[in-house]
Amino acid sequence: MPELPEVETVVRHLRPRLVGQTIQKFAATWPKVTAPAPVKTVAGQLADRQIVEVARRGKFILLELDRGLVHIHLRMTGRLLLAPTDVALGPHDRARFSLSGDDDLVFRDMRKFGRIGYLPDRSALEAQLGPEPLDEAFTGDLLAALLKGHKRQIKPLLLDQSFIAGLGNIYVDEALFAARIHPRALSHRVSRAKAHALHSAIREILTGSIAAQGTTFINFAWGADKTGGYRMALKVFGRQGQPCPVCGTALVKQWIGQRGTHFCPRCQRKR
Ligand SMILES: [Zn+2]
């Protein structure tokens, strides 16, 4: 599933190609792609609107319009592709933005969990999302205070988008390993020093992954799927059974909060 670095990579790719274009028409072949709003309603809201900026908030891709904004969540398998205007949609293509330029924007989504919607402004999004981990306002002190304010296992807490926006399974496992925090540790018991280590780890890992264009898939062009370059840098995610790069102990995978969680039982002690 795409997380902050993958979504940021998509946004950086689309921004110069979409800003200034007008959405001439929005159409969907999968009626629930705009749920809970009907496709017809969203199509009416997007028709003839100009794209003035492409942005990211958490894991949402935002097309800011001359009035209102489109929010797109890729979820499990969603992808945004620029496609020649005359290209026929494939079986997994759920929606199409017909644009004023040479290409259309196509939403491809095999599993159909992805969603596209319209909002008059950002307030409803802001109400459900925590701070952006790469913003200047997200400091080590802020993270320490937020952790103290919750009594939850840290792994599911970090995945909660209303706590911090943008983190998913891969980067939470990597950040907890880098900060030597057990994924089941209770948030309010995490020391101030470890909270600061976690803050640094989150920022370094996300920044490194953005520079490598993410870990999982990304799309640059019609028919051209690519995988991000950060997979080589992963230290624990997907490496269960292999030696810990720090101490050599075999890495383990356990289900925590219904998510496969990778960690080193020696480096990440629970206490
Ligand atoms: Zn270790």
PDB file of C-alpha atoms and ligand atoms in Angstrom:
ATOM      1  CA  MET A   1       0.000   0.000   0.000  1.00  0.00           C
ATOM      2  CA  PRO A   2       1.394   3.420  -0.871  1.00  0.00           C
ATOM      3  CA  GLU A   3       2.488   5.527   2.099  1.00  0.00           C
ATOM      4  CA  LEU A   4       3.709   9.103   2.362  1.00  0.00           C
ATOM      5  CA  PRO A   5       6.876   8.700   0.188  1.00  0.00           C
ATOM      6  CA  GLU A   6       5.024   6.907  -2.597  1.00  0.00           C
ATOM      7  CA  VAL A   7       2.180   9.443  -2.592  1.00  0.00           C
ATOM      8  CA  GLU A   8       4.676  12.325  -2.504  1.00  0.00           C
ATOM      9  CA  THR A   9       6.482  10.777  -5.500  1.00  0.00           C
ATOM     10  CA  VAL A  10       3.220  10.592  -7.440  1.00  0.00           C
ATOM     11  CA  VAL A  11       2.387  14.205  -6.530  1.00  0.00           C
ATOM     12  CA  ARG A  12       5.807  15.485  -7.620  1.00  0.00           C
ATOM     13  CA  HIS A  13       5.441  13.668 -10.920  1.00  0.00           C
ATOM     14  CA  LEU A  14       1.920  14.906 -11.612  1.00  0.00           C
ATOM     15  CA  ARG A  15       2.297  18.512 -10.456  1.00  0.00           C
ATOM     16  CA  PRO A  16       4.104  19.951 -13.500  1.00  0.00           C
ATOM     17  CA  ARG A  17       1.888  17.938 -15.837  1.00  0.00           C
ATOM     18  CA  LEU A  18      -1.488  18.850 -14.349  1.00  0.00           C
ATOM     19  CA  VAL A  19      -1.259  22.394 -13.013  1.00  0.00           C
ATOM     20  CA  GLY A  20      -3.021  24.777 -15.363  1.00  0.00           C
ATOM     21  CA  GLN A  21      -5.117  22.115 -17.047  1.00  0.00           C
ATOM     22  CA  THR A  22      -8.899  22.138 -17.024  1.00  0.00           C
ATOM     23  CA  ILE A  23     -10.986  19.073 -16.177  1.00  0.00           C
ATOM     24  CA  GLN A  24     -13.344  18.928 -19.122  1.00  0.00           C
ATOM     25  CA  LYS A  25     -15.163  15.850 -17.906  1.00  0.00           C
ATOM     26  CA  PHE A  26     -15.010  13.262 -15.121  1.00  0.00           C
ATOM     27  CA  ALA A  27     -16.456   9.797 -15.727  1.00  0.00           C
ATOM     28  CA  ALA A  28     -16.300   6.542 -13.755  1.00  0.00           C
ATOM     29  CA  THR A  29     -16.880   2.940 -14.743  1.00  0.00           C
ATOM     30  CA  TRP A  30     -16.967   1.750 -11.104  1.00  0.00           C
ATOM     31  CA  PRO A  31     -19.835   3.587  -9.407  1.00  0.00           C
ATOM     32  CA  LYS A  32     -18.414   3.275  -5.867  1.00  0.00           C
ATOM     33  CA  VAL A  33     -15.125   5.003  -6.754  1.00  0.00           C
ATOM     34  CA  THR A  34     -16.699   8.273  -5.566  1.00  0.00           C
ATOM     35  CA  ALA A  35     -18.578   6.727  -2.585  1.00  0.00           C
ATOM     36  CA  PRO A  36     -20.350   7.926  -0.573  1.00  0.00           C
ATOM     37  CA  ALA A  37     -21.165  10.585  -3.214  1.00  0.00           C
ATOM     38  CA  PRO A  38     -22.741   9.477  -6.498  1.00  0.00           C
ATOM     39  CA  VAL A  39     -20.479   9.701  -9.569  1.00  0.00           C
ATOM     40  CA  LYS A  40     -22.920  12.129 -11.169  1.00  0.00           C
ATOM     41  CA  THR A  41     -22.596  14.579  -8.272  1.00  0.00           C
ATOM     42  CA  VAL A  42     -18.788  14.524  -8.344  1.00  0.00           C
ATOM     43  CA  ALA A  43     -18.748  14.806 -12.144  1.00  0.00           C
ATOM     44  CA  GLY A  44     -20.868  17.946 -11.850  1.00  0.00           C
ATOM     45  CA  GLN A  45     -18.546  19.409  -9.214  1.00  0.00           C
ATOM     46  CA  LEU A  46     -15.419  18.817 -11.328  1.00  0.00           C
ATOM     47  CA  ALA A  47     -16.649  19.816 -14.763  1.00  0.00           C
ATOM     48  CA  ASP A  48     -14.800  22.821 -16.225  1.00  0.00           C
ATOM     49  CA  ARG A  49     -12.721  23.373 -13.079  1.00  0.00           C
ATOM     50  CA  GLN A  50      -9.072  24.321 -13.482  1.00  0.00           C
ATOM     51  CA  ILE A  51      -6.314  22.498 -11.561  1.00  0.00           C
ATOM     52  CA  VAL A  52      -4.279  25.192  -9.783  1.00  0.00           C
ATOM     53  CA  GLU A  53      -2.053  22.965  -7.607  1.00  0.00           C
ATOM     54  CA  VAL A  54      -1.280  19.292  -6.936  1.00  0.00           C
ATOM     55  CA  ALA A  55      -0.521  18.591  -3.293  1.00  0.00           C
ATOM     56  CA  ARG A  56      -0.348  15.874  -0.668  1.00  0.00           C
ATOM     57  CA  ARG A  57      -1.879  15.671   2.799  1.00  0.00           C
ATOM     58  CA  GLY A  58      -1.098  12.422   4.621  1.00  0.00           C
ATOM     59  CA  LYS A  59      -1.716   9.695   2.063  1.00  0.00           C
ATOM     60  CA  PHE A  60      -4.205  11.799   0.076  1.00  0.00           C
ATOM     61  CA  ILE A  61      -3.376  13.235  -3.338  1.00  0.00           C
ATOM     62  CA  LEU A  62      -5.071  16.615  -3.691  1.00  0.00           C
ATOM     63  CA  LEU A  63      -5.927  18.350  -6.948  1.00  0.00           C
ATOM     64  CA  GLU A  64      -6.626  21.897  -5.820  1.00  0.00           C
ATOM     65  CA  LEU A  65      -9.089  23.526  -8.179  1.00  0.00           C
ATOM     66  CA  ASP A  66     -10.058  27.107  -8.885  1.00  0.00           C
ATOM     67  CA  ARG A  67     -13.017  26.198  -6.682  1.00  0.00           C
ATOM     68  CA  GLY A  68     -12.716  23.356  -4.160  1.00  0.00           C
ATOM     69  CA  LEU A  69     -10.450  20.326  -4.401  1.00  0.00           C
ATOM     70  CA  VAL A  70     -10.328  16.690  -5.480  1.00  0.00           C
ATOM     71  CA  HIS A  71      -9.018  14.196  -2.917  1.00  0.00           C
ATOM     72  CA  ILE A  72      -7.748  10.846  -4.144  1.00  0.00           C
ATOM     73  CA  HIS A  73      -6.799   7.928  -1.889  1.00  0.00           C
ATOM     74  CA  LEU A  74      -4.973   5.091  -3.641  1.00  0.00           C
ATOM     75  CA  ARG A  75      -5.578   2.605  -0.783  1.00  0.00           C
ATOM     76  CA  MET A  76      -4.297  -0.876  -1.712  1.00  0.00           C
ATOM     77  CA  THR A  77      -3.796  -0.878  -5.461  1.00  0.00           C
ATOM     78  CA  GLY A  78      -4.876   2.512  -6.825  1.00  0.00           C
ATOM     79  CA  ARG A  79      -2.683   4.209  -9.444  1.00  0.00           C
ATOM     80  CA  LEU A  80      -2.909   7.464 -11.335  1.00  0.00           C
ATOM     81  CA  LEU A  81      -1.787   7.286 -14.923  1.00  0.00           C
ATOM     82  CA  LEU A  82      -1.464   9.867 -17.639  1.00  0.00           C
ATOM     83  CA  ALA A  83      -2.942   8.326 -20.749  1.00  0.00           C
ATOM     84  CA  PRO A  84      -3.277   9.549 -24.312  1.00  0.00           C
ATOM     85  CA  THR A  85      -6.723  11.026 -24.858  1.00  0.00           C
ATOM     86  CA  ASP A  86      -7.677   8.382 -27.431  1.00  0.00           C
ATOM     87  CA  VAL A  87      -6.579   5.344 -25.382  1.00  0.00           C
ATOM     88  CA  ALA A  88      -9.269   2.803 -24.468  1.00  0.00           C
ATOM     89  CA  LEU A  89      -9.691   2.084 -20.779  1.00  0.00           C
ATOM     90  CA  GLY A  90      -8.621  -1.338 -19.486  1.00  0.00           C
ATOM     91  CA  PRO A  91     -10.600  -3.665 -17.202  1.00  0.00           C
ATOM     92  CA  HIS A  92      -9.152  -2.173 -13.992  1.00  0.00           C
ATOM     93  CA  ASP A  93      -9.505   1.478 -15.005  1.00  0.00           C
ATOM     94  CA  ARG A  94     -12.214   2.902 -12.751  1.00  0.00           C
ATOM     95  CA  ALA A  95     -12.316   6.590 -13.600  1.00  0.00           C
ATOM     96  CA  ARG A  96     -11.072   9.078 -16.136  1.00  0.00           C
ATOM     97  CA  PHE A  97     -10.451  12.815 -15.913  1.00  0.00           C
ATOM     98  CA  SER A  98     -10.641  14.188 -19.455  1.00  0.00           C
ATOM     99  CA  LEU A  99      -8.211  17.110 -19.453  1.00  0.00           C
ATOM    100  CA  SER A 100      -7.628  20.080 -21.700  1.00  0.00           C
ATOM    101  CA  GLY A 101      -4.057  18.955 -22.520  1.00  0.00           C
ATOM    102  CA  ASP A 102      -2.699  16.029 -24.538  1.00  0.00           C
ATOM    103  CA  ASP A 103      -3.230  13.401 -21.836  1.00  0.00           C
ATOM    104  CA  ASP A 104      -6.094  12.288 -19.643  1.00  0.00           C
ATOM    105  CA  LEU A 105      -5.704  11.249 -16.024  1.00  0.00           C
ATOM    106  CA  VAL A 106      -6.849   7.654 -15.462  1.00  0.00           C
ATOM    107  CA  PHE A 107      -7.474   6.022 -12.088  1.00  0.00           C
ATOM    108  CA  ARG A 108      -6.581   2.320 -12.254  1.00  0.00           C
ATOM    109  CA  ASP A 109      -7.433   0.182  -9.242  1.00  0.00           C
ATOM    110  CA  MET A 110      -7.469  -3.591  -9.346  1.00  0.00           C
ATOM    111  CA  ARG A 111      -8.844  -4.126  -5.810  1.00  0.00           C
ATOM    112  CA  LYS A 112     -11.353  -1.229  -5.974  1.00  0.00           C
ATOM    113  CA  PHE A 113     -10.649   0.175  -2.480  1.00  0.00           C
ATOM    114  CA  GLY A 114      -9.364   3.515  -3.814  1.00  0.00           C
ATOM    115  CA  ARG A 115     -11.602   6.559  -3.636  1.00  0.00           C
ATOM    116  CA  ILE A 116     -11.992   9.914  -5.390  1.00  0.00           C
ATOM    117  CA  GLY A 117     -14.035  12.748  -3.920  1.00  0.00           C
ATOM    118  CA  TYR A 118     -14.670  16.468  -3.986  1.00  0.00           C
ATOM    119  CA  LEU A 119     -14.519  18.897  -1.066  1.00  0.00           C
ATOM    120  CA  PRO A 120     -15.243  22.629  -1.010  1.00  0.00           C
ATOM    121  CA  ASP A 121     -12.125  23.175   1.154  1.00  0.00           C
ATOM    122  CA  ARG A 122      -9.582  21.268   3.288  1.00  0.00           C
ATOM    123  CA  SER A 123     -11.371  21.545   6.632  1.00  0.00           C
ATOM    124  CA  ALA A 124     -12.971  18.074   6.600  1.00  0.00           C
ATOM    125  CA  LEU A 125      -9.587  16.517   5.778  1.00  0.00           C
ATOM    126  CA  GLU A 126      -7.748  18.494   8.426  1.00  0.00           C
ATOM    127  CA  ALA A 127     -10.290  17.353  11.018  1.00  0.00           C
ATOM    128  CA  GLN A 128      -9.408  13.698  10.482  1.00  0.00           C
ATOM    129  CA  LEU A 129      -5.626  13.925  10.010  1.00  0.00           C
ATOM    130  CA  GLY A 130      -2.784  14.357  12.498  1.00  0.00           C
ATOM    131  CA  PRO A 131       0.364  16.416  11.860  1.00  0.00           C
ATOM    132  CA  GLU A 132       2.538  15.993   8.775  1.00  0.00           C
ATOM    133  CA  PRO A 133       5.745  14.241   9.886  1.00  0.00           C
ATOM    134  CA  LEU A 134       7.966  16.309   7.573  1.00  0.00           C
ATOM    135  CA  ASP A 135       6.522  19.681   8.583  1.00  0.00           C
ATOM    136  CA  GLU A 136       8.697  21.982  10.687  1.00  0.00           C
ATOM    137  CA  ALA A 137       5.947  22.077  13.296  1.00  0.00           C
ATOM    138  CA  PHE A 138       6.382  18.333  13.881  1.00  0.00           C
ATOM    139  CA  THR A 139       9.197  18.403  16.451  1.00  0.00           C
ATOM    140  CA  GLY A 140      10.652  15.793  18.788  1.00  0.00           C
ATOM    141  CA  ASP A 141       9.022  17.591  21.697  1.00  0.00           C
ATOM    142  CA  LEU A 142       5.648  17.470  19.967  1.00  0.00           C
ATOM    143  CA  LEU A 143       5.948  13.722  19.288  1.00  0.00           C
ATOM    144  CA  ALA A 144       7.018  13.080  22.906  1.00  0.00           C
ATOM    145  CA  ALA A 145       3.983  15.015  24.148  1.00  0.00           C
ATOM    146  CA  LEU A 146       1.606  13.229  21.747  1.00  0.00           C
ATOM    147  CA  LEU A 147       2.916   9.810  22.840  1.00  0.00           C
ATOM    148  CA  LYS A 148       2.500  10.746  26.513  1.00  0.00           C
ATOM    149  CA  GLY A 149      -1.097  11.720  25.793  1.00  0.00           C
ATOM    150  CA  HIS A 150      -2.092   8.251  24.578  1.00  0.00           C
ATOM    151  CA  LYS A 151      -2.092   4.862  26.285  1.00  0.00           C
ATOM    152  CA  ARG A 152      -1.939   2.607  23.252  1.00  0.00           C
ATOM    153  CA  GLN A 153       0.466   0.136  21.703  1.00  0.00           C
ATOM    154  CA  ILE A 154       2.825   2.277  19.682  1.00  0.00           C
ATOM    155  CA  LYS A 155       2.597   0.409  16.376  1.00  0.00           C
ATOM    156  CA  PRO A 156      -1.172   0.771  15.876  1.00  0.00           C
ATOM    157  CA  LEU A 157      -0.988   4.320  17.248  1.00  0.00           C
ATOM    158  CA  LEU A 158       1.588   5.361  14.620  1.00  0.00           C
ATOM    159  CA  LEU A 159      -0.592   3.825  11.890  1.00  0.00           C
ATOM    160  CA  ASP A 160      -3.579   5.876  13.071  1.00  0.00           C
ATOM    161  CA  GLN A 161      -3.832   8.724  10.536  1.00  0.00           C
ATOM    162  CA  SER A 162      -5.450  11.006  13.111  1.00  0.00           C
ATOM    163  CA  PHE A 163      -2.301  10.665  15.285  1.00  0.00           C
ATOM    164  CA  ILE A 164       0.299  11.257  12.536  1.00  0.00           C
ATOM    165  CA  ALA A 165      -0.630  11.495   8.861  1.00  0.00           C
ATOM    166  CA  GLY A 166       1.100   9.498   6.152  1.00  0.00           C
ATOM    167  CA  LEU A 167       2.771   6.591   7.935  1.00  0.00           C
ATOM    168  CA  GLY A 168       1.925   3.011   6.997  1.00  0.00           C
ATOM    169  CA  ASN A 169       3.152  -0.476   7.794  1.00  0.00           C
ATOM    170  CA  ILE A 170       6.546  -0.335   6.090  1.00  0.00           C
ATOM    171  CA  TYR A 171       7.831   2.947   7.500  1.00  0.00           C
ATOM    172  CA  VAL A 172       6.434   2.393  11.000  1.00  0.00           C
ATOM    173  CA  ASP A 173       8.311  -0.926  11.274  1.00  0.00           C
ATOM    174  CA  GLU A 174      11.496   0.700   9.970  1.00  0.00           C
ATOM    175  CA  ALA A 175      11.210   3.733  12.260  1.00  0.00           C
ATOM    176  CA  LEU A 176      10.527   1.649  15.399  1.00  0.00           C
ATOM    177  CA  PHE A 177      13.565  -0.495  14.589  1.00  0.00           C
ATOM    178  CA  ALA A 178      15.790   2.549  14.081  1.00  0.00           C
ATOM    179  CA  ALA A 179      14.593   3.989  17.417  1.00  0.00           C
ATOM    180  CA  ARG A 180      14.880   0.596  19.179  1.00  0.00           C
ATOM    181  CA  ILE A 181      11.281   0.639  20.354  1.00  0.00           C
ATOM    182  CA  HIS A 182       9.260  -2.569  20.660  1.00  0.00           C
ATOM    183  CA  PRO A 183       6.137  -2.330  18.468  1.00  0.00           C
ATOM    184  CA  ARG A 184       3.943  -3.385  21.417  1.00  0.00           C
ATOM    185  CA  ALA A 185       5.423  -0.767  23.769  1.00  0.00           C
ATOM    186  CA  LEU A 186       2.773   1.429  25.366  1.00  0.00           C
ATOM    187  CA  SER A 187       3.005   4.937  24.005  1.00  0.00           C
ATOM    188  CA  HIS A 188       2.852   6.784  27.332  1.00  0.00           C
ATOM    189  CA  ARG A 189       5.755   4.695  28.666  1.00  0.00           C
ATOM    190  CA  VAL A 190       8.132   5.533  25.795  1.00  0.00           C
ATOM    191  CA  SER A 191      10.993   7.595  27.248  1.00  0.00           C
ATOM    192  CA  ARG A 192      11.620  11.133  26.129  1.00  0.00           C
ATOM    193  CA  ALA A 193      14.980  10.084  24.620  1.00  0.00           C
ATOM    194  CA  LYS A 194      13.326   7.307  22.606  1.00  0.00           C
ATOM    195  CA  ALA A 195      10.542   9.637  21.465  1.00  0.00           C
ATOM    196  CA  HIS A 196      13.205  11.977  20.090  1.00  0.00           C
ATOM    197  CA  ALA A 197      15.015   9.032  18.466  1.00  0.00           C
ATOM    198  CA  LEU A 198      11.723   7.981  16.887  1.00  0.00           C
ATOM    199  CA  HIS A 199      11.107  11.502  15.610  1.00  0.00           C
ATOM    200  CA  SER A 200      14.546  11.588  13.944  1.00  0.00           C
ATOM    201  CA  ALA A 201      14.050   8.088  12.527  1.00  0.00           C
ATOM    202  CA  ILE A 202      10.652   8.914  11.018  1.00  0.00           C
ATOM    203  CA  ARG A 203      12.012  12.017   9.307  1.00  0.00           C
ATOM    204  CA  GLU A 204      15.221  10.396   8.059  1.00  0.00           C
ATOM    205  CA  ILE A 205      13.430   7.318   6.722  1.00  0.00           C
ATOM    206  CA  LEU A 206      10.666   9.276   4.976  1.00  0.00           C
ATOM    207  CA  THR A 207      13.163  11.728   3.477  1.00  0.00           C
ATOM    208  CA  GLY A 208      15.412   8.884   2.312  1.00  0.00           C
ATOM    209  CA  SER A 209      12.503   7.047   0.785  1.00  0.00           C
ATOM    210  CA  ILE A 210      11.206  10.130  -1.048  1.00  0.00           C
ATOM    211  CA  ALA A 211      14.712  10.597  -2.486  1.00  0.00           C
ATOM    212  CA  ALA A 212      14.561   6.971  -3.708  1.00  0.00           C
ATOM    213  CA  GLN A 213      11.019   7.486  -5.058  1.00  0.00           C
ATOM    214  CA  GLY A 214       9.461   5.188  -2.479  1.00  0.00           C
ATOM    215  CA  THR A 215       9.506   1.482  -1.814  1.00  0.00           C
ATOM    216  CA  THR A 216       6.481   0.028  -3.568  1.00  0.00           C
ATOM    217  CA  PHE A 217       5.124   0.709  -7.000  1.00  0.00           C
ATOM    218  CA  ILE A 218       4.863   4.105  -8.598  1.00  0.00           C
ATOM    219  CA  ASN A 219       3.634   5.032 -12.035  1.00  0.00           C
ATOM    220  CA  PHE A 220       5.172   7.425 -14.445  1.00  0.00           C
ATOM    221  CA  ALA A 221       3.461   6.767 -17.703  1.00  0.00           C
ATOM    222  CA  TRP A 222       0.821   4.725 -19.382  1.00  0.00           C
ATOM    223  CA  GLY A 223       1.861   1.074 -19.219  1.00  0.00           C
ATOM    224  CA  ALA A 224       5.077   1.785 -17.351  1.00  0.00           C
ATOM    225  CA  ASP A 225       4.975   0.499 -13.781  1.00  0.00           C
ATOM    226  CA  LYS A 226       8.069   0.981 -11.690  1.00  0.00           C
ATOM    227  CA  THR A 227       9.095   0.083  -8.171  1.00  0.00           C
ATOM    228  CA  GLY A 228      10.661   2.683  -5.910  1.00  0.00           C
ATOM    229  CA  GLY A 229      14.325   2.343  -5.004  1.00  0.00           C
ATOM    230  CA  TYR A 230      13.985   2.331  -1.205  1.00  0.00           C
ATOM    231  CA  ARG A 231      13.344  -1.427  -0.980  1.00  0.00           C
ATOM    232  CA  MET A 232      17.116  -2.001  -0.865  1.00  0.00           C
ATOM    233  CA  ALA A 233      17.347   0.241   2.198  1.00  0.00           C
ATOM    234  CA  LEU A 234      14.754  -1.624   4.279  1.00  0.00           C
ATOM    235  CA  LYS A 235      16.291  -3.085   7.428  1.00  0.00           C
ATOM    236  CA  VAL A 236      13.446  -5.127   8.944  1.00  0.00           C
ATOM    237  CA  PHE A 237      10.323  -4.939   6.767  1.00  0.00           C
ATOM    238  CA  GLY A 238       9.800  -8.215   4.898  1.00  0.00           C
ATOM    239  CA  ARG A 239      13.067  -9.605   6.325  1.00  0.00           C
ATOM    240  CA  GLN A 240      11.704 -12.007   8.949  1.00  0.00           C
ATOM    241  CA  GLY A 241      14.081 -14.914   9.569  1.00  0.00           C
ATOM    242  CA  GLN A 242      17.075 -12.955   8.297  1.00  0.00           C
ATOM    243  CA  PRO A 243      19.744 -11.638  10.670  1.00  0.00           C
ATOM    244  CA  CYS A 244      19.223  -8.221  12.290  1.00  0.00           C
ATOM    245  CA  PRO A 245      21.654  -5.800  10.573  1.00  0.00           C
ATOM    246  CA  VAL A 246      22.689  -4.489  14.024  1.00  0.00           C
ATOM    247  CA  CYS A 247      22.988  -7.576  16.281  1.00  0.00           C
ATOM    248  CA  GLY A 248      22.560 -10.618  14.019  1.00  0.00           C
ATOM    249  CA  THR A 249      19.540 -12.017  15.884  1.00  0.00           C
ATOM    250  CA  ALA A 250      16.891 -13.480  13.581  1.00  0.00           C
ATOM    251  CA  LEU A 251      14.223 -10.866  12.803  1.00  0.00           C
ATOM    252  CA  VAL A 252      10.652 -11.863  13.613  1.00  0.00           C
ATOM    253  CA  LYS A 253       7.228 -11.124  12.171  1.00  0.00           C
ATOM    254  CA  GLN A 254       4.190 -10.974  14.454  1.00  0.00           C
ATOM    255  CA  TRP A 255       0.626  -9.806  13.982  1.00  0.00           C
ATOM    256  CA  ILE A 256       0.098  -6.647  15.998  1.00  0.00           C
ATOM    257  CA  GLY A 257      -3.130  -4.712  15.611  1.00  0.00           C
ATOM    258  CA  GLN A 258      -3.962  -6.995  12.657  1.00  0.00           C
ATOM    259  CA  ARG A 259      -0.850  -5.916  10.781  1.00  0.00           C
ATOM    260  CA  GLY A 260       2.207  -8.022  10.015  1.00  0.00           C
ATOM    261  CA  THR A 261       4.944  -6.421  12.112  1.00  0.00           C
ATOM    262  CA  HIS A 262       8.667  -6.931  11.637  1.00  0.00           C
ATOM    263  CA  PHE A 263      11.189  -6.298  14.402  1.00  0.00           C
ATOM    264  CA  CYS A 264      14.340  -7.450  16.181  1.00  0.00           C
ATOM    265  CA  PRO A 265      13.474  -9.141  19.501  1.00  0.00           C
ATOM    266  CA  ARG A 266      16.895  -8.207  20.896  1.00  0.00           C
ATOM    267  CA  CYS A 267      17.341  -4.592  19.739  1.00  0.00           C
ATOM    268  CA  GLN A 268      13.702  -3.685  20.405  1.00  0.00           C
ATOM    269  CA  ARG A 269      13.112  -4.778  24.001  1.00  0.00           C
ATOM    270  CA  LYS A 270       9.689  -4.375  25.538  1.00  0.00           C
ATOM    271  CA  ARG A 271       9.687  -2.877  28.984  1.00  0.00           C
TER     272      ARG A 271
HETATM  273 ZN    ZN B   1      18.963  -6.620  16.555  1.00  0.00          ZN
END
